[in-house]
């Protein structure tokens, strides 16, 4: 009988350790997602800066400019821009439609409100003179910079909060199991 009790205790301790570790890792992942959002917004700013250069100095098609900006940006922003460039090469719609299609087909963080500047900009790309497009790109970059700063503040604020919440929740579950 003592062996059965020892095995039961070890099983409970193993379950408790798994509960604490699982909940803690979930908290760490949630905090990491906030950091990734800020990094991705930074990639969008880099991409738009490259796009601004291509449009203002280069004499290339918009699809080529988007592809070059995608190469500079990397990450999800680069994949989305590359997808939009491919759609433009294949003449699947206006630049705005191609960017929106790329955003829908390659979901990820950031989305929605944080990238509203990109959606607004996409409607202006290819629809006016290069100087007007550059002005719209600069406005979008300023909006994205504000969104990036807010995302960095959130990431900094939640960097300790979410892991702590995760581990404490795991500890509460472990205590309930014991």
Short mmCIF file of C-alpha atoms in Angstrom, two decimals, residues 5-147:
data_model
loop_
_atom_site.label_atom_id
_atom_site.label_comp_id
_atom_site.label_asym_id
_atom_site.label_seq_id
_atom_site.Cartn_x
_atom_site.Cartn_y
_atom_site.Cartn_z
CA UNK A 5 0.30 6.09 -1.99
CA UNK A 6 3.78 7.19 -3.08
CA UNK A 7 2.82 6.73 -6.74
CA UNK A 8 -0.38 8.73 -6.21
CA UNK A 9 1.57 11.55 -4.57
CA UNK A 10 4.12 11.56 -7.39
CA UNK A 11 1.32 11.61 -9.95
CA UNK A 12 -0.32 14.56 -8.19
CA UNK A 13 2.99 16.42 -7.99
CA UNK A 14 3.63 15.75 -11.67
CA UNK A 15 0.16 17.05 -12.55
CA UNK A 16 0.72 20.12 -10.39
CA UNK A 17 4.06 20.80 -12.07
CA UNK A 18 2.46 20.45 -15.49
CA UNK A 19 -0.37 22.81 -14.52
CA UNK A 20 2.06 25.47 -13.25
CA UNK A 21 4.37 25.09 -16.25
CA UNK A 22 1.53 25.12 -18.80
CA UNK A 23 -0.18 28.17 -17.37
CA UNK A 24 3.14 29.96 -16.94
CA UNK A 25 4.14 29.27 -20.51
CA UNK A 26 0.76 30.53 -21.70
CA UNK A 27 1.40 33.77 -19.81
CA UNK A 28 4.88 34.06 -21.29
CA UNK A 29 3.50 33.52 -24.78
CA UNK A 30 0.85 36.19 -24.26
CA UNK A 31 3.52 38.69 -23.19
CA UNK A 32 5.66 37.69 -26.18
CA UNK A 33 2.72 38.32 -28.53
CA UNK A 34 2.61 41.94 -27.35
CA UNK A 35 6.33 42.33 -28.14
CA UNK A 36 5.89 40.75 -31.57
CA UNK A 37 3.11 43.22 -32.38
CA UNK A 38 5.44 46.17 -31.71
CA UNK A 39 8.22 44.54 -33.75
CA UNK A 40 5.88 43.92 -36.67
CA UNK A 41 4.71 47.54 -36.64
CA UNK A 42 8.38 48.52 -36.84
CA UNK A 43 8.74 46.28 -39.88
CA UNK A 44 5.78 48.04 -41.51
CA UNK A 45 7.46 51.40 -40.89
CA UNK A 46 10.67 50.09 -42.48
CA UNK A 47 8.71 48.74 -45.45
CA UNK A 48 6.91 52.03 -45.99
CA UNK A 49 10.20 53.90 -45.79
CA UNK A 50 11.60 51.66 -48.53
CA UNK A 51 8.40 52.08 -50.54
CA UNK A 52 8.68 55.85 -50.20
CA UNK A 53 12.21 55.70 -51.60
CA UNK A 54 11.15 53.47 -54.48
CA UNK A 55 8.22 55.70 -55.40
CA UNK A 56 10.04 59.03 -55.06
CA UNK A 57 13.34 58.09 -56.75
CA UNK A 58 12.63 54.97 -58.72
CA UNK A 59 10.87 54.64 -61.99
CA UNK A 60 9.49 51.16 -61.54
CA UNK A 61 6.08 49.60 -61.42
CA UNK A 62 4.22 49.66 -58.12
CA UNK A 63 4.35 45.86 -57.91
CA UNK A 64 8.15 45.96 -58.16
CA UNK A 65 8.30 48.70 -55.52
CA UNK A 66 6.12 46.62 -53.19
CA UNK A 67 8.34 43.58 -53.75
CA UNK A 68 11.48 45.57 -52.90
CA UNK A 69 9.81 46.98 -49.79
CA UNK A 70 8.86 43.41 -48.83
CA UNK A 71 12.50 42.34 -49.14
CA UNK A 72 13.58 45.16 -46.83
CA UNK A 73 10.85 44.61 -44.24
CA UNK A 74 10.94 40.86 -43.70
CA UNK A 75 8.61 39.13 -41.26
CA UNK A 76 4.86 39.05 -41.72
CA UNK A 77 4.86 42.57 -43.16
CA UNK A 78 7.22 41.42 -45.89
CA UNK A 79 5.15 38.33 -46.66
CA UNK A 80 1.99 40.43 -46.89
CA UNK A 81 3.64 42.97 -49.19
CA UNK A 82 5.12 40.22 -51.34
CA UNK A 83 1.65 38.66 -51.64
CA UNK A 84 0.20 42.05 -52.63
CA UNK A 85 2.98 42.56 -55.19
CA UNK A 86 2.29 39.13 -56.68
CA UNK A 87 -1.42 39.97 -56.91
CA UNK A 88 -0.56 43.24 -58.68
CA UNK A 89 1.74 41.44 -61.12
CA UNK A 90 -1.12 39.08 -61.91
CA UNK A 91 -3.51 42.06 -62.27
CA UNK A 92 -5.97 40.74 -59.67
CA UNK A 93 -7.26 44.20 -58.79
CA UNK A 94 -6.29 47.68 -57.71
CA UNK A 95 -3.38 48.18 -55.32
CA UNK A 96 -5.83 48.69 -52.45
CA UNK A 97 -7.68 45.49 -53.27
CA UNK A 98 -4.42 43.55 -53.54
CA UNK A 99 -3.18 44.78 -50.16
CA UNK A 100 -6.52 44.00 -48.49
CA UNK A 101 -6.51 40.55 -50.07
CA UNK A 102 -2.97 39.93 -48.77
CA UNK A 103 -4.04 41.02 -45.27
CA UNK A 104 -7.00 38.64 -45.32
CA UNK A 105 -5.07 35.68 -46.68
CA UNK A 106 -2.10 36.09 -44.34
CA UNK A 107 -3.64 36.83 -40.95
CA UNK A 108 -1.51 37.66 -37.96
CA UNK A 109 -0.60 40.34 -35.51
CA UNK A 110 -0.96 43.31 -35.82
CA UNK A 111 -4.34 43.66 -37.44
CA UNK A 112 -7.33 45.98 -37.56
CA UNK A 113 -6.94 49.32 -35.86
CA UNK A 114 -3.15 49.17 -35.70
CA UNK A 115 -2.86 48.74 -39.46
CA UNK A 116 -5.64 51.15 -40.42
CA UNK A 117 -2.97 53.47 -41.82
CA UNK A 118 -1.84 50.76 -44.24
CA UNK A 119 -5.41 50.16 -45.43
CA UNK A 120 -5.92 53.89 -45.97
CA UNK A 121 -2.60 54.17 -47.79
CA UNK A 122 -3.34 51.20 -50.02
CA UNK A 123 -6.30 53.03 -51.53
CA UNK A 124 -4.01 55.93 -52.52
CA UNK A 125 -1.19 53.86 -54.04
CA UNK A 126 -1.06 54.02 -57.80
CA UNK A 127 -3.98 56.45 -57.94
CA UNK A 128 -2.07 59.73 -58.00
CA UNK A 129 1.25 61.40 -58.74
CA UNK A 130 4.35 60.12 -56.95
CA UNK A 131 4.65 63.25 -54.76
CA UNK A 132 1.10 62.75 -53.51
CA UNK A 133 1.80 59.08 -52.85
CA UNK A 134 4.95 59.99 -50.90
CA UNK A 135 2.90 62.39 -48.76
CA UNK A 136 0.39 59.62 -48.01
CA UNK A 137 3.21 57.20 -47.18
CA UNK A 138 4.72 59.69 -44.72
CA UNK A 139 1.34 60.18 -43.05
CA UNK A 140 0.91 56.42 -42.77
CA UNK A 141 4.41 56.05 -41.31
CA UNK A 142 3.61 58.69 -38.67
CA UNK A 143 0.40 56.87 -37.72
CA UNK A 144 2.22 53.53 -37.59
CA UNK A 145 4.95 55.05 -35.43
CA UNK A 146 2.34 56.19 -32.90
CA UNK A 147 0.78 52.72 -32.98
#
